[in-house]
Short mmCIF file of C-alpha atoms and ligand atoms in Angstrom, two decimals:
data_model
loop_
_atom_site.label_atom_id
_atom_site.label_comp_id
_atom_site.label_asym_id
_atom_site.label_seq_id
_atom_site.Cartn_x
_atom_site.Cartn_y
_atom_site.Cartn_z
CA MET I 4 -6.94 -19.85 18.12
CA LEU I 5 -3.72 -19.62 16.11
CA TYR I 6 -3.54 -15.82 16.33
CA GLU I 7 -4.43 -14.51 19.80
CA ARG I 8 -5.25 -10.84 20.20
CA SER I 9 -3.93 -10.50 23.75
CA VAL I 10 -0.19 -9.95 23.87
CA SER I 11 2.05 -11.79 26.35
CA SER I 12 4.73 -9.90 28.28
CA GLU I 13 7.24 -12.27 26.68
CA ALA I 14 6.18 -11.06 23.20
CA LEU I 15 6.44 -7.43 24.30
CA GLY I 16 9.98 -8.19 25.48
CA LEU I 17 10.90 -9.48 22.01
CA VAL I 18 10.25 -6.07 20.45
CA ALA I 19 11.44 -3.81 23.27
CA ASP I 20 14.72 -2.96 21.54
CA VAL I 21 13.72 -2.75 17.87
CA ARG I 22 14.89 0.22 15.83
CA THR I 23 11.84 2.29 14.94
CA THR I 24 13.28 3.70 11.72
CA PRO I 25 11.63 1.76 8.86
CA PHE I 26 14.06 -0.94 7.69
CA TRP I 27 13.96 0.39 4.11
CA LEU I 28 14.91 3.91 5.21
CA ASP I 29 17.63 2.69 7.59
CA ASP I 30 19.93 2.37 4.61
CA ALA I 31 23.41 3.82 4.08
CA ARG I 32 22.31 4.50 0.50
CA ARG I 33 19.47 6.80 1.62
CA PRO I 34 20.13 10.11 -0.15
CA GLU I 35 20.65 13.26 1.87
CA GLN I 36 17.63 15.57 1.90
CA GLY I 37 17.65 17.70 -1.26
CA PRO I 38 17.34 21.50 -1.23
CA SER I 39 14.02 23.19 -0.47
CA LEU I 40 12.38 25.87 -2.60
CA LYS I 41 12.73 29.52 -1.57
CA GLY I 42 11.24 32.75 -2.94
CA GLU I 43 9.05 33.13 -6.05
CA SER I 44 8.86 30.39 -8.65
CA THR I 45 6.80 29.30 -11.65
CA ALA I 46 6.06 25.91 -13.21
CA ASP I 47 3.75 24.39 -15.80
CA LEU I 48 2.92 21.55 -13.45
CA VAL I 49 3.47 21.31 -9.69
CA ILE I 50 3.23 17.84 -8.20
CA VAL I 51 2.67 17.79 -4.46
CA GLY I 52 4.08 14.69 -2.73
CA GLY I 53 7.28 12.70 -3.17
CA GLY I 54 5.88 9.20 -2.73
CA PHE I 55 5.26 6.70 -5.53
CA THR I 56 2.26 8.59 -6.90
CA GLY I 57 4.07 11.92 -7.15
CA LEU I 58 7.22 10.35 -8.61
CA TRP I 59 5.37 8.38 -11.28
CA ALA I 60 3.28 11.47 -12.10
CA ALA I 61 6.48 13.48 -12.62
CA LEU I 62 7.91 10.79 -14.90
CA HIS I 63 4.72 10.45 -16.95
CA ALA I 64 4.44 14.24 -17.27
CA ILE I 65 7.98 14.78 -18.51
CA GLU I 66 7.88 11.77 -20.82
CA ARG I 67 4.64 13.02 -22.42
CA ASN I 68 6.10 16.45 -22.98
CA PRO I 69 9.84 16.91 -22.29
CA ARG I 70 9.43 20.68 -22.61
CA ARG I 71 6.92 20.86 -19.75
CA ASP I 72 8.38 22.57 -16.68
CA VAL I 73 7.61 20.05 -13.91
CA LEU I 74 8.27 20.82 -10.25
CA LEU I 75 7.72 18.20 -7.53
CA ILE I 76 7.50 19.48 -3.96
CA GLU I 77 7.81 17.14 -0.98
CA GLY I 78 7.11 18.37 2.55
CA ASP I 79 9.67 16.03 4.09
CA ARG I 80 12.05 13.68 2.25
CA ILE I 81 11.35 11.46 -0.73
CA ALA I 82 9.62 8.22 0.40
CA ASN I 83 9.33 9.26 4.03
CA GLU I 84 5.66 8.22 4.34
CA ALA I 85 3.86 5.08 3.09
CA THR I 86 6.20 4.73 0.11
CA GLY I 87 9.21 4.04 2.34
CA ARG I 88 7.30 2.08 4.99
CA ASN I 89 5.40 -0.64 3.16
CA GLY I 90 5.79 -4.38 2.68
CA GLY I 91 7.12 -3.96 -0.84
CA PHE I 92 4.51 -6.19 -2.49
CA VAL I 93 3.99 -4.91 -6.04
CA SER I 94 0.64 -6.27 -7.16
CA ALA I 95 -0.82 -6.18 -10.64
CA SER I 96 -4.26 -5.70 -9.15
CA LEU I 97 -5.70 -2.20 -9.55
CA THR I 98 -8.80 -3.12 -7.55
CA HIS I 99 -7.41 -4.34 -4.22
CA GLY I 100 -7.73 -7.93 -5.39
CA LEU I 101 -9.83 -9.76 -7.93
CA ALA I 102 -12.77 -10.39 -5.59
CA ASN I 103 -13.17 -6.69 -4.69
CA GLY I 104 -12.98 -5.68 -8.36
CA HIS I 105 -15.34 -8.45 -9.45
CA GLY I 106 -17.84 -7.40 -6.76
CA ARG I 107 -17.81 -3.72 -7.77
CA TRP I 108 -17.01 -3.51 -11.49
CA PRO I 109 -17.75 -6.95 -13.00
CA GLU I 110 -18.18 -5.54 -16.51
CA GLU I 111 -14.92 -3.63 -16.44
CA MET I 112 -12.88 -6.36 -14.81
CA PRO I 113 -11.40 -7.91 -17.97
CA GLU I 114 -10.14 -4.44 -18.92
CA LEU I 115 -8.98 -3.67 -15.36
CA VAL I 116 -7.08 -6.97 -15.18
CA ARG I 117 -5.45 -6.28 -18.54
CA MET I 118 -4.50 -2.74 -17.49
CA GLY I 119 -3.17 -4.00 -14.15
CA ASN I 120 -0.90 -6.57 -15.79
CA ALA I 121 0.30 -3.97 -18.31
CA ASN I 122 1.01 -1.61 -15.40
CA LEU I 123 3.14 -4.20 -13.59
CA ASP I 124 4.96 -5.05 -16.85
CA ALA I 125 5.67 -1.33 -17.35
CA ILE I 126 7.09 -0.98 -13.81
CA GLU I 127 9.35 -3.99 -14.40
CA ALA I 128 10.46 -2.62 -17.78
CA PHE I 129 11.15 0.86 -16.36
CA ILE I 130 13.28 -0.55 -13.54
CA ALA I 131 15.30 -2.53 -16.08
CA ALA I 132 15.62 0.35 -18.57
CA GLU I 133 16.75 2.82 -15.90
CA ASP I 134 18.87 0.18 -14.17
CA ILE I 135 17.29 0.88 -10.76
CA ASP I 136 18.91 -1.35 -8.13
CA CYS I 137 15.85 -2.15 -5.97
CA ASP I 138 15.70 -5.96 -5.63
CA PHE I 139 12.59 -6.30 -7.82
CA VAL I 140 11.75 -10.01 -8.08
CA ARG I 141 8.55 -11.22 -9.76
CA ASP I 142 8.10 -14.64 -8.16
CA GLY I 143 4.35 -14.33 -7.50
CA GLU I 144 2.52 -14.64 -4.20
CA PHE I 145 1.16 -17.36 -1.92
CA SER I 146 -2.21 -16.75 -0.27
CA VAL I 147 -2.36 -19.20 2.60
CA ALA I 148 -5.26 -20.59 4.62
CA THR I 149 -4.61 -20.78 8.35
CA ALA I 150 -8.20 -21.91 9.07
CA ASP I 151 -10.48 -24.30 7.18
CA TYR I 152 -12.98 -21.60 6.17
CA GLN I 153 -10.12 -19.69 4.51
CA ALA I 154 -9.31 -22.71 2.36
CA GLN I 155 -12.86 -22.51 0.98
CA ILE I 156 -12.44 -18.77 0.21
CA LEU I 157 -9.14 -19.41 -1.53
CA GLN I 158 -10.59 -22.20 -3.68
CA GLU I 159 -13.28 -19.75 -4.83
CA TYR I 160 -10.47 -17.32 -5.61
CA VAL I 161 -8.83 -19.93 -7.87
CA GLU I 162 -12.10 -20.21 -9.81
CA LEU I 163 -12.38 -16.43 -10.11
CA SER I 164 -8.78 -16.22 -11.31
CA ALA I 165 -9.50 -18.78 -14.03
CA LYS I 166 -12.50 -16.69 -15.15
CA TYR I 167 -10.17 -13.74 -15.75
CA GLY I 168 -7.36 -15.80 -17.25
CA GLU I 169 -5.08 -15.31 -14.26
CA SER I 170 -2.74 -18.07 -13.24
CA ALA I 171 -3.55 -19.31 -9.72
CA THR I 172 -2.87 -22.85 -8.52
CA TRP I 173 -4.48 -24.44 -5.48
CA LEU I 174 -1.95 -26.19 -3.23
CA GLU I 175 -3.15 -28.81 -0.76
CA ARG I 176 -1.93 -28.61 2.83
CA ASP I 177 1.10 -30.87 2.19
CA GLU I 178 2.03 -29.10 -1.04
CA MET I 179 1.82 -25.68 0.62
CA GLN I 180 3.79 -26.84 3.66
CA ALA I 181 6.43 -28.32 1.34
CA ARG I 182 6.95 -24.87 -0.25
CA VAL I 183 7.06 -23.02 3.07
CA HIS I 184 7.28 -25.07 6.25
CA SER I 185 4.54 -23.87 8.59
CA SER I 186 2.23 -26.32 10.32
CA ALA I 187 -0.30 -23.44 10.45
CA TYR I 188 -1.07 -23.84 6.73
CA ARG I 189 -4.21 -25.74 5.68
CA GLY I 190 -3.57 -25.08 2.01
CA GLY I 191 -2.76 -22.15 -0.23
CA VAL I 192 -2.89 -20.58 -3.65
CA TRP I 193 0.14 -19.73 -5.70
CA SER I 194 -0.50 -16.79 -8.00
CA GLN I 195 2.30 -16.66 -10.51
CA GLY I 196 3.46 -13.51 -12.17
CA SER I 197 0.87 -11.13 -10.79
CA THR I 198 2.95 -9.97 -7.80
CA ALA I 199 6.56 -8.95 -7.35
CA VAL I 200 8.50 -7.84 -4.29
CA VAL I 201 10.75 -4.81 -4.22
CA ASN I 202 12.80 -2.66 -1.88
CA PRO I 203 10.31 0.23 -2.01
CA ALA I 204 12.60 3.00 -0.77
CA ARG I 205 15.32 2.13 -3.29
CA LEU I 206 12.69 2.05 -6.03
CA ALA I 207 11.45 5.51 -4.99
CA TRP I 208 14.97 6.96 -4.84
CA GLY I 209 15.64 5.44 -8.27
CA LEU I 210 12.46 6.99 -9.67
CA ALA I 211 13.48 10.37 -8.23
CA ASP I 212 16.93 10.11 -9.86
CA ALA I 213 15.36 9.16 -13.18
CA ALA I 214 12.93 12.08 -12.92
CA ARG I 215 15.77 14.53 -12.22
CA ARG I 216 17.77 13.16 -15.16
CA LYS I 217 14.78 13.77 -17.42
CA GLY I 218 14.48 17.37 -16.25
CA VAL I 219 12.03 17.34 -13.31
CA ARG I 220 12.91 19.76 -10.50
CA ILE I 221 12.48 18.23 -7.03
CA ALA I 222 12.30 20.33 -3.87
CA GLU I 223 12.33 18.48 -0.56
CA GLY I 224 11.43 20.06 2.80
CA THR I 225 8.89 22.13 0.86
CA ARG I 226 5.41 21.78 2.31
CA LEU I 227 2.34 23.14 0.58
CA THR I 228 0.47 25.33 3.06
CA GLY I 229 -2.05 27.11 0.85
CA MET I 230 -3.49 27.12 -2.65
CA GLU I 231 -5.76 29.53 -4.54
CA ARG I 232 -6.79 30.41 -8.10
CA ASP I 233 -4.45 32.79 -9.86
CA GLY I 234 -5.76 33.93 -13.26
CA SER I 235 -5.97 30.81 -15.40
CA GLY I 236 -3.61 28.90 -13.08
CA MET I 237 -2.95 28.42 -9.37
CA ARG I 238 -0.90 30.22 -6.73
CA LEU I 239 0.67 27.89 -4.18
CA THR I 240 2.21 28.85 -0.86
CA THR I 241 4.78 26.69 0.88
CA ASN I 242 6.84 27.07 4.04
CA GLY I 243 9.40 29.17 2.10
CA ALA I 244 8.13 29.90 -1.40
CA THR I 245 5.32 31.09 -3.60
CA ILE I 246 4.73 29.17 -6.82
CA HIS I 247 2.62 30.21 -9.82
CA ALA I 248 1.55 27.08 -11.69
CA ARG I 249 -0.66 26.28 -14.62
CA HIS I 250 -1.66 22.90 -13.15
CA VAL I 251 -1.31 21.04 -9.84
CA LEU I 252 -1.39 17.30 -9.23
CA LEU I 253 -1.94 16.28 -5.61
CA ALA I 254 -0.25 13.06 -4.51
CA THR I 255 -0.37 13.61 -0.77
CA GLY I 256 -1.31 10.09 0.40
CA ALA I 257 -3.11 9.37 3.66
CA GLY I 258 -2.44 12.71 5.36
CA PRO I 259 -4.62 15.83 5.30
CA SER I 260 -5.26 16.88 1.69
CA PRO I 261 -5.20 20.46 0.43
CA VAL I 262 -8.60 19.59 -1.13
CA ARG I 263 -10.67 19.51 2.02
CA THR I 264 -13.51 17.36 0.65
CA LEU I 265 -11.10 14.42 0.45
CA LYS I 266 -11.35 13.98 4.21
CA HIS I 267 -14.83 12.55 3.65
CA TYR I 268 -13.42 9.72 1.55
CA ILE I 269 -10.14 8.88 3.29
CA ALA I 270 -9.49 7.38 6.72
CA PRO I 271 -5.79 7.10 7.63
CA VAL I 272 -5.31 3.63 9.09
CA TYR I 273 -2.08 2.67 10.82
CA ASP I 274 -0.46 -0.61 9.89
CA TYR I 275 2.64 -2.04 11.61
CA VAL I 276 5.60 -4.06 10.41
CA LEU I 277 8.54 -5.99 11.92
CA VAL I 278 11.76 -7.13 10.29
CA THR I 279 13.94 -9.93 11.67
CA GLU I 280 17.69 -10.26 11.68
CA PRO I 281 19.05 -12.27 8.71
CA LEU I 282 18.28 -15.98 9.04
CA THR I 283 21.19 -18.41 9.27
CA SER I 284 21.31 -21.06 6.56
CA ALA I 285 20.04 -23.61 9.14
CA GLN I 286 17.07 -21.37 10.01
CA HIS I 287 16.37 -20.84 6.32
CA ALA I 288 16.42 -24.61 5.77
CA ASP I 289 13.95 -24.97 8.66
CA ILE I 290 11.32 -22.93 6.82
CA GLY I 291 12.03 -23.80 3.17
CA TRP I 292 10.70 -20.81 1.19
CA ASN I 293 13.34 -20.90 -1.51
CA ASP I 294 11.93 -18.18 -3.73
CA PHE I 295 10.91 -14.56 -3.23
CA ALA I 296 7.16 -15.07 -3.48
CA GLY I 297 5.44 -12.93 -0.86
CA ILE I 298 2.88 -14.53 1.46
CA GLY I 299 -0.44 -13.26 2.78
CA ASP I 300 -2.94 -15.17 4.89
CA ALA I 301 -6.63 -15.08 4.10
CA GLY I 302 -7.97 -13.83 7.43
CA ASN I 303 -9.99 -10.62 7.61
CA GLN I 304 -7.21 -9.34 9.84
CA PHE I 305 -4.42 -10.65 7.67
CA HIS I 306 -0.65 -10.87 7.92
CA TYR I 307 1.65 -10.28 4.96
CA TYR I 308 5.26 -11.42 4.90
CA ARG I 309 8.18 -11.72 2.56
CA ARG I 310 11.90 -12.37 2.42
CA THR I 311 14.36 -9.53 1.93
CA SER I 312 17.39 -9.75 -0.35
CA ASP I 313 19.71 -9.99 2.70
CA GLY I 314 17.89 -13.00 4.14
CA ARG I 315 15.52 -11.41 6.67
CA ILE I 316 11.77 -11.79 6.98
CA LEU I 317 9.48 -8.77 6.93
CA TRP I 318 6.25 -9.52 8.80
CA GLY I 319 3.37 -7.03 8.97
CA GLY I 320 -0.35 -6.42 9.07
CA TYR I 321 -3.17 -7.70 11.31
CA ASP I 322 -3.83 -4.55 13.33
CA ALA I 323 -5.31 -1.69 11.34
CA ILE I 324 -5.69 1.21 13.75
CA TYR I 325 -7.75 4.31 13.10
CA HIS I 326 -7.30 7.35 15.36
CA CYS I 327 -10.33 9.57 15.93
CA GLY I 328 -10.57 12.69 13.73
CA ASN I 329 -8.42 11.22 10.93
CA GLY I 330 -5.44 11.25 13.34
CA PHE I 331 -2.21 11.33 11.36
CA GLY I 332 1.43 11.97 12.28
CA PRO I 333 4.68 10.52 13.62
CA GLN I 334 3.14 10.07 17.09
CA HIS I 335 1.33 7.00 15.65
CA ASP I 336 4.37 5.44 13.93
CA VAL I 337 5.34 3.29 16.93
CA ASP I 338 2.89 0.99 18.72
CA ARG I 339 4.63 -1.47 21.04
CA GLU I 340 1.50 -3.51 21.60
CA SER I 341 1.01 -4.03 17.86
CA PHE I 342 4.70 -4.91 17.53
CA GLY I 343 4.33 -7.47 20.35
CA ARG I 344 1.20 -8.96 18.76
CA LEU I 345 3.01 -9.28 15.44
CA ALA I 346 5.98 -11.00 17.13
CA GLN I 347 3.65 -13.45 18.85
CA HIS I 348 1.87 -14.26 15.58
CA PHE I 349 5.21 -14.69 13.80
CA PHE I 350 6.26 -17.45 16.19
CA ALA I 351 2.78 -19.02 16.06
CA THR I 352 3.41 -19.42 12.31
CA PHE I 353 7.09 -20.38 12.48
CA PRO I 354 7.73 -21.88 15.96
CA GLN I 355 10.90 -23.51 14.60
CA LEU I 356 12.46 -20.01 14.39
CA GLU I 357 12.30 -19.47 18.16
CA GLY I 358 15.26 -17.33 19.19
CA LEU I 359 15.29 -15.28 15.96
CA ARG I 360 15.46 -11.58 16.85
CA PHE I 361 13.54 -8.64 15.44
CA THR I 362 15.70 -5.67 14.49
CA HIS I 363 13.17 -3.13 13.16
CA GLY I 364 9.57 -2.21 13.93
CA TRP I 365 7.59 0.71 12.51
CA GLY I 366 4.19 1.86 11.37
CA GLY I 367 2.72 3.94 8.60
CA ALA I 368 -0.61 5.33 7.49
CA ILE I 369 -2.70 3.67 4.79
CA ASP I 370 -5.13 5.84 2.81
CA THR I 371 -8.18 3.66 3.33
CA CYS I 372 -11.38 4.38 1.42
CA SER I 373 -14.66 2.51 1.65
CA ARG I 374 -14.25 0.71 -1.69
CA PHE I 375 -10.54 -0.17 -1.12
CA ALA I 376 -9.52 1.01 -4.59
CA ALA I 377 -8.12 4.35 -5.74
CA PHE I 378 -10.36 7.24 -6.75
CA TRP I 379 -9.62 10.39 -8.74
CA GLY I 380 -10.99 13.87 -9.08
CA LEU I 381 -10.55 17.41 -10.37
CA ALA I 382 -10.84 20.61 -8.34
CA TYR I 383 -10.50 24.36 -8.98
CA SER I 384 -12.26 24.09 -12.36
CA GLY I 385 -9.86 21.45 -13.67
CA ARG I 386 -6.62 23.17 -12.65
CA VAL I 387 -5.97 20.60 -9.90
CA SER I 388 -6.26 16.82 -9.99
CA TYR I 389 -5.83 14.24 -7.24
CA VAL I 390 -5.69 10.50 -6.67
CA ALA I 391 -5.87 8.68 -3.33
CA GLY I 392 -7.50 5.71 -1.60
CA TYR I 393 -5.21 2.81 -2.61
CA THR I 394 -6.00 1.16 0.75
CA GLY I 395 -2.79 -0.75 1.33
CA LEU I 396 -2.20 -1.77 -2.28
CA GLY I 397 -0.59 1.28 -3.82
CA VAL I 398 2.99 0.25 -4.53
CA GLY I 399 2.08 -0.92 -8.03
CA THR I 400 -1.25 0.86 -8.52
CA SER I 401 0.31 4.28 -7.87
CA ARG I 402 1.90 4.21 -11.34
CA PHE I 403 -1.53 3.73 -12.93
CA GLY I 404 -3.09 6.19 -10.47
CA ALA I 405 -0.60 8.89 -11.42
CA GLU I 406 -1.08 8.32 -15.16
CA VAL I 407 -4.86 8.66 -14.85
CA ALA I 408 -4.60 11.77 -12.64
CA LEU I 409 -2.42 13.30 -15.35
CA ASP I 410 -4.87 12.27 -18.10
CA LEU I 411 -7.61 14.11 -16.19
CA LEU I 412 -5.45 17.20 -15.78
CA ASP I 413 -4.36 17.16 -19.44
CA GLY I 414 -7.99 16.67 -20.55
CA ILE I 415 -7.15 13.37 -22.25
CA ASP I 416 -10.01 11.01 -23.04
CA SER I 417 -8.31 7.62 -22.55
CA PRO I 418 -9.62 4.07 -22.02
CA ALA I 419 -8.72 4.55 -18.36
CA THR I 420 -10.59 7.84 -17.89
CA ARG I 421 -13.69 6.18 -19.33
CA LEU I 422 -13.72 3.48 -16.62
CA SER I 423 -16.52 3.83 -14.12
CA MET I 424 -13.91 3.03 -11.47
CA VAL I 425 -12.27 6.32 -12.48
CA ARG I 426 -15.47 8.31 -12.97
CA THR I 427 -17.04 7.38 -9.61
CA LYS I 428 -16.09 8.04 -5.99
CA PRO I 429 -16.31 5.69 -3.02
CA LEU I 430 -19.11 6.17 -0.52
CA PRO I 431 -17.93 8.78 1.99
CA PHE I 432 -17.25 7.83 5.59
CA PRO I 433 -19.63 9.57 8.01
CA PRO I 434 -18.36 12.55 10.06
CA GLU I 435 -17.07 12.05 13.61
CA PRO I 436 -18.01 10.64 16.04
CA ALA I 437 -19.98 8.24 13.80
CA ARG I 438 -16.82 7.56 11.76
CA SER I 439 -14.81 6.29 14.76
CA ILE I 440 -17.75 4.33 16.11
CA GLY I 441 -18.48 2.75 12.70
CA ILE I 442 -14.84 1.81 12.07
CA ASP I 443 -14.54 0.35 15.56
CA LEU I 444 -17.71 -1.70 15.07
CA MET I 445 -16.35 -2.91 11.75
CA ARG I 446 -13.00 -3.92 13.23
CA ARG I 447 -14.66 -5.83 16.05
CA ALA I 448 -17.01 -7.58 13.63
CA LEU I 449 -14.08 -8.60 11.39
CA ALA I 450 -12.17 -9.94 14.41
CA GLN I 451 -15.26 -11.91 15.47
CA ALA I 452 -15.61 -13.32 11.97
CA ASP I 453 -11.99 -14.54 12.15
CA GLU I 454 -12.76 -16.22 15.47
CA HIS I 455 -15.98 -17.85 14.19
CA GLU I 456 -14.97 -19.65 11.02
CA GLY I 457 -15.42 -16.53 8.89
CA HIS I 458 -19.10 -16.12 9.83
CA ARG I 459 -20.10 -12.52 9.03
CA ASN I 460 -22.56 -11.02 11.50
CA LEU I 461 -25.58 -8.88 10.63
CA TRP I 462 -23.59 -5.63 10.78
CA LEU I 463 -20.95 -6.89 8.36
CA ARG I 464 -23.54 -8.33 5.99
CA SER I 465 -25.42 -5.00 5.96
CA MET I 466 -22.21 -3.13 5.24
CA ASP I 467 -21.35 -5.67 2.49
CA ARG I 468 -24.71 -4.97 0.88
CA LEU I 469 -24.08 -1.22 1.01
CA GLY I 470 -20.62 -1.72 -0.49
CA LEU I 471 -19.11 -0.01 2.56
CA GLY I 472 -16.02 -1.70 3.86
CA PHE I 473 -12.99 -1.36 6.06
CA ASP I 474 -9.69 -2.94 5.10
CA SER I 475 -5.98 -2.22 5.01
C1 FAD W 61 2.82 -0.28 6.72
C2 FAD W 61 2.36 -0.24 5.30
C3 FAD W 61 2.49 -1.37 4.51
C4 FAD W 61 2.08 -1.34 3.17
N1 FAD W 61 2.34 -2.42 2.38
C5 FAD W 61 2.05 -2.36 1.05
C6 FAD W 61 2.43 -3.40 0.18
O1 FAD W 61 3.12 -4.35 0.56
N2 FAD W 61 2.04 -3.31 -1.12
C7 FAD W 61 1.32 -2.25 -1.59
O2 FAD W 61 0.98 -2.23 -2.78
N3 FAD W 61 1.02 -1.20 -0.79
C8 FAD W 61 1.38 -1.23 0.51
N4 FAD W 61 1.12 -0.16 1.30
C9 FAD W 61 0.51 1.03 0.68
C10 FAD W 61 1.52 1.82 -0.15
O3 FAD W 61 2.69 2.04 0.58
C11 FAD W 61 0.89 3.15 -0.56
O4 FAD W 61 -0.35 2.91 -1.20
C12 FAD W 61 1.76 3.95 -1.51
O5 FAD W 61 3.07 4.06 -1.04
C13 FAD W 61 1.12 5.32 -1.68
O6 FAD W 61 2.04 6.21 -2.26
P1 FAD W 61 1.63 7.75 -2.36
O7 FAD W 61 2.70 8.40 -3.12
O8 FAD W 61 0.25 7.87 -2.87
O9 FAD W 61 1.58 8.25 -0.85
P2 FAD W 61 2.79 8.54 0.18
O10 FAD W 61 3.88 7.55 0.07
O11 FAD W 61 2.13 8.70 1.51
O12 FAD W 61 3.37 9.92 -0.31
C14 FAD W 61 2.71 11.14 -0.09
C15 FAD W 61 3.79 12.20 0.09
O13 FAD W 61 3.17 13.48 0.09
C16 FAD W 61 3.86 14.29 1.02
N5 FAD W 61 2.96 15.37 1.42
C17 FAD W 61 1.77 15.28 2.05
N6 FAD W 61 1.21 16.48 2.24
C18 FAD W 61 2.08 17.37 1.68
C19 FAD W 61 2.09 18.79 1.56
N7 FAD W 61 1.07 19.55 2.05
N8 FAD W 61 3.14 19.39 0.94
C20 FAD W 61 4.17 18.66 0.43
N9 FAD W 61 4.22 17.30 0.55
C21 FAD W 61 3.19 16.67 1.16
C22 FAD W 61 4.20 13.34 2.17
O14 FAD W 61 5.26 13.82 2.96
C23 FAD W 61 4.52 12.07 1.42
O15 FAD W 61 5.91 11.92 1.16
C24 FAD W 61 1.50 -0.16 2.64
C25 FAD W 61 1.37 0.98 3.42
C26 FAD W 61 1.81 0.95 4.75
C27 FAD W 61 1.69 2.19 5.58
#
């Protein structure tokens, strides 16, 4: 087995000293926390959450109507949760990959692919127009096979891409290894144009600056603690303020939502990431990889990795850990065993880099839902809208997610709001303890499939038929 689950004490030693602040947030350019909101306040629209969804929602809202009084409240600091902790892959896919979209919404897929590409183009254009310095590079993505059965899956992916007019090129083992030197690769697919990489925290800070310049008020350290109807609007309570708002857009990510029914649809799943020290030019030459295309392997428990602008490698994924009762909070942000496993898998892929040190290791919660793609809804008779459930692919999709959540709130009938992807919800997860047991069974079955040439056991096949999945 290329990727062993058990972690050696040597691997644990490699990550003993890593800084546990996310690499992206451990940045001298991280802005100081902005002021919090105190006392009584009013707004036309309150956006709750200062991650990508909330920031894009604020920008869409003010661009649609510059006279709208938009207030964004963030319980902590901008980008402190998933938005500042992710791999920085910006995918055009709105459906957590072509195969997932094709399986669930085959009729809508041409439209979803078109909208996804337009969404990525719009992100790129906005970054350029606002001159946001966030290392956005659109060099595409390699999906690599590290086992023969994965090569088969990837070749099917190339065919599916062609069906939807997406550019994806199959690379034989030697061709793939020539691009990035790992003897683990049995082949790969290069998808051009449909994925970029970015420094996600700098993008979020840039979006916040742009929003402020356009007139959005942003209050950090302002946590929503309660919400109720107030005449034709809503009355919100925070840790220091009361806000009367006409509309509310919830962009609260994987944590507990103020709309309690969301807990049926979301399972926070912890994903872990390491970053190495910068490679020397000799180490860089040893692995090739001369562009900024991100890489993901095609296992069920997959790794994703990419280069940073200062010559490091970010390496994450594989473990996807759910804590009973939708466990969420900083106590789950560090998991030394997951860090050690990631380090071990890194050197299994790139043994020629032996001796390279890891500087950062952290975790973050992914808002997993059973269909792996975002869902939307309205609450409080249309005064409140929400979007969640990006399942590990929200860096790009959050812009689209925010726009649709705003369409719903503004009562706009748009091509997006007519999509059945937007009009339907995922299947709910069962309540505890069945939820923990089910997710654990699923994780074990996926691990077994990886060990047995991708063979999906009866449990997985039954879940596939029901359209109930677990992913990160
Ligand atoms: C380790 C990891 C790696 C990932 N890698 C990728 C990747 O490479 N590519 C990709 O596309 N996606 C990736 N993702 C997913 C991606 O980061 C998320 O989908 C995206 O950032 C979601 O943004 P968001 O704004 O919806 O949520 P968040 O970033 O979680 O923002 C929600 C915000 O709401 C605030 N909040 C919550 N409750 C309240 C409240 N009551 N009052 C006030 N504020 C509140 C939180 O403090 C938080 O700042 C990854 C996620 C993780 C954790």
